[in-house]
Amino acid sequence: MGKSRRTVPEELLLLALDPTTGTTAQPQTLDLGLAGAQLVELSLAGRIVPEGDRIAVVLARPTGDPTLDHALELLRRRGSPVRAAHWIGGPRLGLRQTYLAHLERCGMVTAVPGQVCGVLPTTRYQASDDCTNAAIKQRLDTAIRTGVPPDPRTAALAALAHSVGLGKHLYPGNEGRSSRSRLRDLIRYDPLGGMVAHAVMDVQNGLPTQQNRSSQGAAGATPAAARSGARTAARGTGGRVPASRVGVR
């Protein structure tokens, strides 16, 4: 896959990195978001496809990115499609540290050792190129400001940023309220990113992922059933999910 383009997990982590403190916002939920971002990136790379609320491997060839290839191999070993929420909530926490180390190896961040209260060792991370972080956020700002449908990568990034609670980090205070709302609304422009983002939120909320949920209309369906219906509709509308069919939170 090469490194001509930053991956969705890399961009999500860079968005979460606070340039002032050198720490990441939403550390408790960021692992879940990174696991979801891996699914999005593997789909964009043609390695997996959604089957309802499940993820199926269609091409096991490595991407060349070690973190993604590890996830792809774990998915391949399952032998059958796995529910996105089960995968995201699986025992693979620690992705934040894994990706911070990955970004450091790639030269995207610099680790700065320090101490807390002059005693406890700690490590802070600084982006190596502030222009890179600014360019990532600029893509979200442009989509929010113009209302022009973003590309699937940007839409998925927005959906994941919303799902892990980065809205208040990116657009703080009362003045950022409308931007946070529009960030949330971008979820409708990428069916897979939307499905993964909702799976992230389901895991955070501790919602069960039952196999058989009634297939009702969007107004009366359970969240998962409504999203499944939205994905079905998306296949018939060129991949774009009508806003009225997506249960945006």
mmCIF file with all atom_site columns, N, CA and C in Angstrom, residues 201-239:
data_model
loop_
_atom_site.group_PDB
_atom_site.id
_atom_site.type_symbol
_atom_site.label_atom_id
_atom_site.label_alt_id
_atom_site.label_comp_id
_atom_site.label_asym_id
_atom_site.label_entity_id
_atom_site.label_seq_id
_atom_site.pdbx_PDB_ins_code
_atom_site.Cartn_x
_atom_site.Cartn_y
_atom_site.Cartn_z
_atom_site.occupancy
_atom_site.B_iso_or_equiv
_atom_site.pdbx_formal_charge
_atom_site.auth_seq_id
_atom_site.auth_comp_id
_atom_site.auth_asym_id
_atom_site.auth_atom_id
_atom_site.pdbx_PDB_model_num
ATOM 1   N N  . MET A 1 201 ? -19.702 3.117   19.011 1.00 0.00 ? 201 MET A N  1
ATOM 2   C CA . MET A 1 201 ? -20.572 3.683   20.033 1.00 0.00 ? 201 MET A CA 1
ATOM 3   C C  . MET A 1 201 ? -21.351 2.598   20.762 1.00 0.00 ? 201 MET A C  1
ATOM 4   N N  . ASP A 1 202 ? -21.762 1.551   20.054 1.00 0.00 ? 202 ASP A N  1
ATOM 5   C CA . ASP A 1 202 ? -22.459 0.442   20.695 1.00 0.00 ? 202 ASP A CA 1
ATOM 6   C C  . ASP A 1 202 ? -21.570 -0.230  21.739 1.00 0.00 ? 202 ASP A C  1
ATOM 7   N N  . VAL A 1 203 ? -20.293 -0.430  21.392 1.00 0.00 ? 203 VAL A N  1
ATOM 8   C CA . VAL A 1 203 ? -19.367 -1.050  22.340 1.00 0.00 ? 203 VAL A CA 1
ATOM 9   C C  . VAL A 1 203 ? -19.184 -0.157  23.565 1.00 0.00 ? 203 VAL A C  1
ATOM 10  N N  . GLN A 1 204 ? -19.054 1.142   23.340 1.00 0.00 ? 204 GLN A N  1
ATOM 11  C CA . GLN A 1 204 ? -18.908 2.070   24.462 1.00 0.00 ? 204 GLN A CA 1
ATOM 12  C C  . GLN A 1 204 ? -20.117 2.023   25.383 1.00 0.00 ? 204 GLN A C  1
ATOM 13  N N  . ASN A 1 205 ? -21.300 1.899   24.787 1.00 0.00 ? 205 ASN A N  1
ATOM 14  C CA . ASN A 1 205 ? -22.538 1.905   25.565 1.00 0.00 ? 205 ASN A CA 1
ATOM 15  C C  . ASN A 1 205 ? -22.886 0.541   26.123 1.00 0.00 ? 205 ASN A C  1
ATOM 16  N N  . GLY A 1 206 ? -22.074 -0.476  25.787 1.00 0.00 ? 206 GLY A N  1
ATOM 17  C CA . GLY A 1 206 ? -22.328 -1.806  26.302 1.00 0.00 ? 206 GLY A CA 1
ATOM 18  C C  . GLY A 1 206 ? -23.550 -2.475  25.723 1.00 0.00 ? 206 GLY A C  1
ATOM 19  N N  . LEU A 1 207 ? -23.930 -2.089  24.494 1.00 0.00 ? 207 LEU A N  1
ATOM 20  C CA . LEU A 1 207 ? -25.123 -2.674  23.884 1.00 0.00 ? 207 LEU A CA 1
ATOM 21  C C  . LEU A 1 207 ? -24.806 -4.049  23.329 1.00 0.00 ? 207 LEU A C  1
ATOM 22  N N  . PRO A 1 208 ? -25.703 -5.042  23.535 1.00 0.00 ? 208 PRO A N  1
ATOM 23  C CA . PRO A 1 208 ? -25.480 -6.375  22.967 1.00 0.00 ? 208 PRO A CA 1
ATOM 24  C C  . PRO A 1 208 ? -25.666 -6.358  21.474 1.00 0.00 ? 208 PRO A C  1
ATOM 25  N N  . THR A 1 209 ? -24.925 -7.205  20.776 1.00 0.00 ? 209 THR A N  1
ATOM 26  C CA . THR A 1 209 ? -25.062 -7.332  19.322 1.00 0.00 ? 209 THR A CA 1
ATOM 27  C C  . THR A 1 209 ? -25.698 -8.674  19.026 1.00 0.00 ? 209 THR A C  1
ATOM 28  N N  . GLN A 1 210 ? -27.000 -8.717  19.006 1.00 0.00 ? 210 GLN A N  1
ATOM 29  C CA . GLN A 1 210 ? -27.728 -9.948  18.794 1.00 0.00 ? 210 GLN A CA 1
ATOM 30  C C  . GLN A 1 210 ? -27.769 -10.287 17.315 1.00 0.00 ? 210 GLN A C  1
ATOM 31  N N  . GLN A 1 211 ? -27.807 -11.592 17.037 1.00 0.00 ? 211 GLN A N  1
ATOM 32  C CA . GLN A 1 211 ? -27.775 -12.028 15.651 1.00 0.00 ? 211 GLN A CA 1
ATOM 33  C C  . GLN A 1 211 ? -29.086 -11.728 14.944 1.00 0.00 ? 211 GLN A C  1
ATOM 34  N N  . ASN A 1 212 ? -30.199 -11.952 15.627 1.00 0.00 ? 212 ASN A N  1
ATOM 35  C CA . ASN A 1 212 ? -31.494 -11.790 14.972 1.00 0.00 ? 212 ASN A CA 1
ATOM 36  C C  . ASN A 1 212 ? -32.225 -10.607 15.581 1.00 0.00 ? 212 ASN A C  1
ATOM 37  N N  . ARG A 1 213 ? -32.203 -9.516  14.871 1.00 0.00 ? 213 ARG A N  1
ATOM 38  C CA . ARG A 1 213 ? -32.973 -8.348  15.279 1.00 0.00 ? 213 ARG A CA 1
ATOM 39  C C  . ARG A 1 213 ? -34.020 -8.095  14.221 1.00 0.00 ? 213 ARG A C  1
ATOM 40  N N  . SER A 1 214 ? -35.174 -7.666  14.669 1.00 0.00 ? 214 SER A N  1
ATOM 41  C CA . SER A 1 214 ? -36.274 -7.495  13.733 1.00 0.00 ? 214 SER A CA 1
ATOM 42  C C  . SER A 1 214 ? -35.932 -6.443  12.703 1.00 0.00 ? 214 SER A C  1
ATOM 43  N N  . SER A 1 215 ? -36.317 -6.709  11.430 1.00 0.00 ? 215 SER A N  1
ATOM 44  C CA . SER A 1 215 ? -36.042 -5.789  10.332 1.00 0.00 ? 215 SER A CA 1
ATOM 45  C C  . SER A 1 215 ? -37.234 -4.863  10.182 1.00 0.00 ? 215 SER A C  1
ATOM 46  N N  . GLN A 1 216 ? -37.221 -3.789  10.997 1.00 0.00 ? 216 GLN A N  1
ATOM 47  C CA . GLN A 1 216 ? -38.305 -2.830  10.971 1.00 0.00 ? 216 GLN A CA 1
ATOM 48  C C  . GLN A 1 216 ? -37.891 -1.608  10.166 1.00 0.00 ? 216 GLN A C  1
ATOM 49  N N  . GLY A 1 217 ? -38.826 -0.699  10.012 1.00 0.00 ? 217 GLY A N  1
ATOM 50  C CA . GLY A 1 217 ? -38.504 0.564   9.360  1.00 0.00 ? 217 GLY A CA 1
ATOM 51  C C  . GLY A 1 217 ? -37.599 1.376   10.251 1.00 0.00 ? 217 GLY A C  1
ATOM 52  N N  . ALA A 1 218 ? -36.990 2.410   9.674  1.00 0.00 ? 218 ALA A N  1
ATOM 53  C CA . ALA A 1 218 ? -36.010 3.195   10.410 1.00 0.00 ? 218 ALA A CA 1
ATOM 54  C C  . ALA A 1 218 ? -36.622 3.826   11.654 1.00 0.00 ? 218 ALA A C  1
ATOM 55  N N  . ALA A 1 219 ? -37.891 4.187   11.594 1.00 0.00 ? 219 ALA A N  1
ATOM 56  C CA . ALA A 1 219 ? -38.489 4.875   12.724 1.00 0.00 ? 219 ALA A CA 1
ATOM 57  C C  . ALA A 1 219 ? -38.652 3.955   13.917 1.00 0.00 ? 219 ALA A C  1
ATOM 58  N N  . GLY A 1 220 ? -38.956 2.672   13.679 1.00 0.00 ? 220 GLY A N  1
ATOM 59  C CA . GLY A 1 220 ? -39.225 1.787   14.789 1.00 0.00 ? 220 GLY A CA 1
ATOM 60  C C  . GLY A 1 220 ? -38.186 0.728   14.992 1.00 0.00 ? 220 GLY A C  1
ATOM 61  N N  . ALA A 1 221 ? -37.172 0.695   14.175 1.00 0.00 ? 221 ALA A N  1
ATOM 62  C CA . ALA A 1 221 ? -36.182 -0.374  14.268 1.00 0.00 ? 221 ALA A CA 1
ATOM 63  C C  . ALA A 1 221 ? -35.206 -0.113  15.396 1.00 0.00 ? 221 ALA A C  1
ATOM 64  N N  . THR A 1 222 ? -34.542 -1.194  15.837 1.00 0.00 ? 222 THR A N  1
ATOM 65  C CA . THR A 1 222 ? -33.428 -1.024  16.763 1.00 0.00 ? 222 THR A CA 1
ATOM 66  C C  . THR A 1 222 ? -32.310 -0.308  16.019 1.00 0.00 ? 222 THR A C  1
ATOM 67  N N  . PRO A 1 223 ? -31.348 0.305   16.727 1.00 0.00 ? 223 PRO A N  1
ATOM 68  C CA . PRO A 1 223 ? -30.267 1.008   16.029 1.00 0.00 ? 223 PRO A CA 1
ATOM 69  C C  . PRO A 1 223 ? -29.551 0.143   15.021 1.00 0.00 ? 223 PRO A C  1
ATOM 70  N N  . ALA A 1 224 ? -29.234 -1.103  15.392 1.00 0.00 ? 224 ALA A N  1
ATOM 71  C CA . ALA A 1 224 ? -28.488 -1.949  14.451 1.00 0.00 ? 224 ALA A CA 1
ATOM 72  C C  . ALA A 1 224 ? -29.338 -2.279  13.244 1.00 0.00 ? 224 ALA A C  1
ATOM 73  N N  . ALA A 1 225 ? -30.646 -2.545  13.462 1.00 0.00 ? 225 ALA A N  1
ATOM 74  C CA . ALA A 1 225 ? -31.503 -2.883  12.338 1.00 0.00 ? 225 ALA A CA 1
ATOM 75  C C  . ALA A 1 225 ? -31.680 -1.694  11.411 1.00 0.00 ? 225 ALA A C  1
ATOM 76  N N  . ALA A 1 226 ? -31.817 -0.506  11.998 1.00 0.00 ? 226 ALA A N  1
ATOM 77  C CA . ALA A 1 226 ? -31.961 0.682   11.163 1.00 0.00 ? 226 ALA A CA 1
ATOM 78  C C  . ALA A 1 226 ? -30.720 0.911   10.322 1.00 0.00 ? 226 ALA A C  1
ATOM 79  N N  . ARG A 1 227 ? -29.550 0.685   10.934 1.00 0.00 ? 227 ARG A N  1
ATOM 80  C CA . ARG A 1 227 ? -28.326 0.892   10.178 1.00 0.00 ? 227 ARG A CA 1
ATOM 81  C C  . ARG A 1 227 ? -28.182 -0.149  9.079  1.00 0.00 ? 227 ARG A C  1
ATOM 82  N N  . SER A 1 228 ? -28.639 -1.396  9.371  1.00 0.00 ? 228 SER A N  1
ATOM 83  C CA . SER A 1 228 ? -28.577 -2.423  8.340  1.00 0.00 ? 228 SER A CA 1
ATOM 84  C C  . SER A 1 228 ? -29.449 -2.029  7.158  1.00 0.00 ? 228 SER A C  1
ATOM 85  N N  . GLY A 1 229 ? -30.642 -1.467  7.472  1.00 0.00 ? 229 GLY A N  1
ATOM 86  C CA . GLY A 1 229 ? -31.514 -1.014  6.396  1.00 0.00 ? 229 GLY A CA 1
ATOM 87  C C  . GLY A 1 229 ? -30.897 0.128   5.629  1.00 0.00 ? 229 GLY A C  1
ATOM 88  N N  . ALA A 1 230 ? -30.171 1.001   6.340  1.00 0.00 ? 230 ALA A N  1
ATOM 89  C CA . ALA A 1 230 ? -29.511 2.112   5.663  1.00 0.00 ? 230 ALA A CA 1
ATOM 90  C C  . ALA A 1 230 ? -28.452 1.609   4.715  1.00 0.00 ? 230 ALA A C  1
ATOM 91  N N  . ARG A 1 231 ? -27.711 0.562   5.134  1.00 0.00 ? 231 ARG A N  1
ATOM 92  C CA . ARG A 1 231 ? -26.673 0.036   4.256  1.00 0.00 ? 231 ARG A CA 1
ATOM 93  C C  . ARG A 1 231 ? -27.288 -0.606  3.015  1.00 0.00 ? 231 ARG A C  1
ATOM 94  N N  . THR A 1 232 ? -28.439 -1.278  3.217  1.00 0.00 ? 232 THR A N  1
ATOM 95  C CA . THR A 1 232 ? -29.118 -1.860  2.063  1.00 0.00 ? 232 THR A CA 1
ATOM 96  C C  . THR A 1 232 ? -29.553 -0.780  1.101  1.00 0.00 ? 232 THR A C  1
ATOM 97  N N  . ALA A 1 233 ? -30.089 0.318   1.665  1.00 0.00 ? 233 ALA A N  1
ATOM 98  C CA . ALA A 1 233 ? -30.504 1.425   0.810  1.00 0.00 ? 233 ALA A CA 1
ATOM 99  C C  . ALA A 1 233 ? -29.324 2.030   0.087  1.00 0.00 ? 233 ALA A C  1
ATOM 100 N N  . ALA A 1 234 ? -28.175 2.090   0.802  1.00 0.00 ? 234 ALA A N  1
ATOM 101 C CA . ALA A 1 234 ? -26.990 2.692   0.194  1.00 0.00 ? 234 ALA A CA 1
ATOM 102 C C  . ALA A 1 234 ? -26.545 1.925   -1.032 1.00 0.00 ? 234 ALA A C  1
ATOM 103 N N  . ARG A 1 235 ? -26.677 0.593   -0.994 1.00 0.00 ? 235 ARG A N  1
ATOM 104 C CA . ARG A 1 235 ? -26.252 -0.180  -2.156 1.00 0.00 ? 235 ARG A CA 1
ATOM 105 C C  . ARG A 1 235 ? -27.103 0.150   -3.376 1.00 0.00 ? 235 ARG A C  1
ATOM 106 N N  . GLY A 1 236 ? -28.307 0.615   -3.132 1.00 0.00 ? 236 GLY A N  1
ATOM 107 C CA . GLY A 1 236 ? -29.155 0.959   -4.257 1.00 0.00 ? 236 GLY A CA 1
ATOM 108 C C  . GLY A 1 236 ? -29.094 2.414   -4.641 1.00 0.00 ? 236 GLY A C  1
ATOM 109 N N  . THR A 1 237 ? -28.277 3.195   -3.905 1.00 0.00 ? 237 THR A N  1
ATOM 110 C CA . THR A 1 237 ? -28.177 4.626   -4.209 1.00 0.00 ? 237 THR A CA 1
ATOM 111 C C  . THR A 1 237 ? -26.740 5.028   -4.420 1.00 0.00 ? 237 THR A C  1
ATOM 112 N N  . GLY A 1 238 ? -25.951 4.109   -4.954 1.00 0.00 ? 238 GLY A N  1
ATOM 113 C CA . GLY A 1 238 ? -24.571 4.445   -5.273 1.00 0.00 ? 238 GLY A CA 1
ATOM 114 C C  . GLY A 1 238 ? -23.688 4.597   -4.056 1.00 0.00 ? 238 GLY A C  1
ATOM 115 N N  . GLY A 1 239 ? -24.113 4.019   -2.896 1.00 0.00 ? 239 GLY A N  1
ATOM 116 C CA . GLY A 1 239 ? -23.277 4.045   -1.713 1.00 0.00 ? 239 GLY A CA 1
ATOM 117 C C  . GLY A 1 239 ? -23.567 5.197   -0.777 1.00 0.00 ? 239 GLY A C  1
#
